[in-house]
Amino acid sequence: DHEVLGQKVLPGAAYVEMASFGGSFLGGGEGFSEVRHVNWLNPLVVGSVPVEVQLRFRVLESQGCLSFEVVTEEGGQTRLH
């Protein structure tokens, strides 16, 4: 279990692993060659109630890379992690 301030949260490595898998899927089997500039904005708290997690990708053609965001929605509010 990964805890921050007494709350169970999704470890940072899980975000990178999800992004790597998603990038590999979008890239036809080729994964990321490197991961840069990762910012964790809000912890994803893991509780007893299931939470739907969305992984959003954007192609940044000018930079030759993908950008990703981890997002949840609760009560009509979108939260960026």
Coordinates of C-alpha atoms in Angstrom, one line a residue:
D1 CA 0.0 0.0 0.0
H2 CA 1.2 3.5 -0.9
E3 CA 0.0 6.1 1.6
V4 CA 0.3 9.9 1.8
L5 CA -1.0 11.7 4.9
G6 CA -2.8 8.5 5.9
Q7 CA -4.7 8.1 2.6
K8 CA -4.0 5.2 0.2
V9 CA -3.0 6.7 -3.2
L10 CA -2.1 5.3 -6.6
P11 CA 1.8 5.2 -6.7
G12 CA 3.5 7.5 -9.3
A13 CA 4.9 4.5 -11.1
A14 CA 1.4 3.3 -11.9
Y15 CA 0.7 6.5 -13.8
V16 CA 3.9 6.0 -15.9
E17 CA 3.0 2.4 -16.5
M18 CA -0.5 3.3 -17.7
A19 CA 0.9 5.9 -20.0
S20 CA 3.5 3.5 -21.3
F21 CA 0.9 0.9 -22.1
G22 CA -1.5 3.4 -23.7
G23 CA 1.4 4.9 -25.7
S24 CA 2.4 1.5 -26.9
F25 CA -1.2 0.7 -27.9
L26 CA -1.5 4.0 -29.8
G27 CA 1.9 3.5 -31.4
G28 CA 1.1 0.1 -32.8
G29 CA 3.3 -1.8 -30.3
E30 CA 6.1 0.7 -29.9
G31 CA 6.3 2.1 -26.3
F32 CA 7.8 5.3 -25.1
S33 CA 11.5 5.7 -25.6
E34 CA 11.6 8.1 -22.6
V35 CA 9.3 9.8 -20.2
R36 CA 9.9 13.5 -19.4
H37 CA 8.3 16.4 -17.5
V38 CA 5.8 14.3 -15.4
N39 CA 3.8 16.4 -12.9
W40 CA 1.6 15.0 -10.3
L41 CA -1.0 17.6 -9.5
N42 CA -3.4 15.8 -7.3
P43 CA -3.1 12.3 -5.7
L44 CA -5.5 9.7 -6.9
V45 CA -7.0 8.5 -3.6
V46 CA -7.8 4.7 -3.6
G47 CA -10.8 3.9 -1.4
S48 CA -13.5 1.3 -1.1
V49 CA -15.6 2.9 -3.9
P50 CA -14.5 2.2 -7.5
V51 CA -13.4 5.2 -9.5
E52 CA -13.3 5.4 -13.3
V53 CA -9.9 6.7 -14.4
Q54 CA -9.4 8.2 -17.8
L55 CA -6.0 8.4 -19.6
R56 CA -6.0 11.1 -22.2
F57 CA -3.4 11.4 -24.9
R58 CA -2.5 14.2 -27.3
V59 CA 0.0 14.0 -30.1
L60 CA 2.4 16.9 -30.1
E61 CA 3.7 16.6 -33.7
S62 CA 5.9 19.7 -33.5
Q63 CA 7.8 18.0 -30.6
G64 CA 7.5 14.5 -31.9
C65 CA 6.0 13.1 -28.7
L66 CA 2.8 12.2 -26.9
S67 CA 1.3 14.1 -23.9
F68 CA -0.8 12.3 -21.4
E69 CA -3.2 13.2 -18.6
V70 CA -4.8 11.1 -15.9
V71 CA -8.3 12.3 -15.1
T72 CA -11.2 11.3 -12.8
E73 CA -14.7 12.7 -12.6
E74 CA -16.7 12.9 -9.4
G75 CA -20.0 14.7 -8.9
G76 CA -19.7 16.4 -12.3
Q77 CA -16.2 17.7 -11.5
T78 CA -13.2 16.8 -13.6
R79 CA -10.0 16.3 -11.6
L80 CA -6.6 16.3 -13.2
H81 CA -4.0 14.1 -11.5

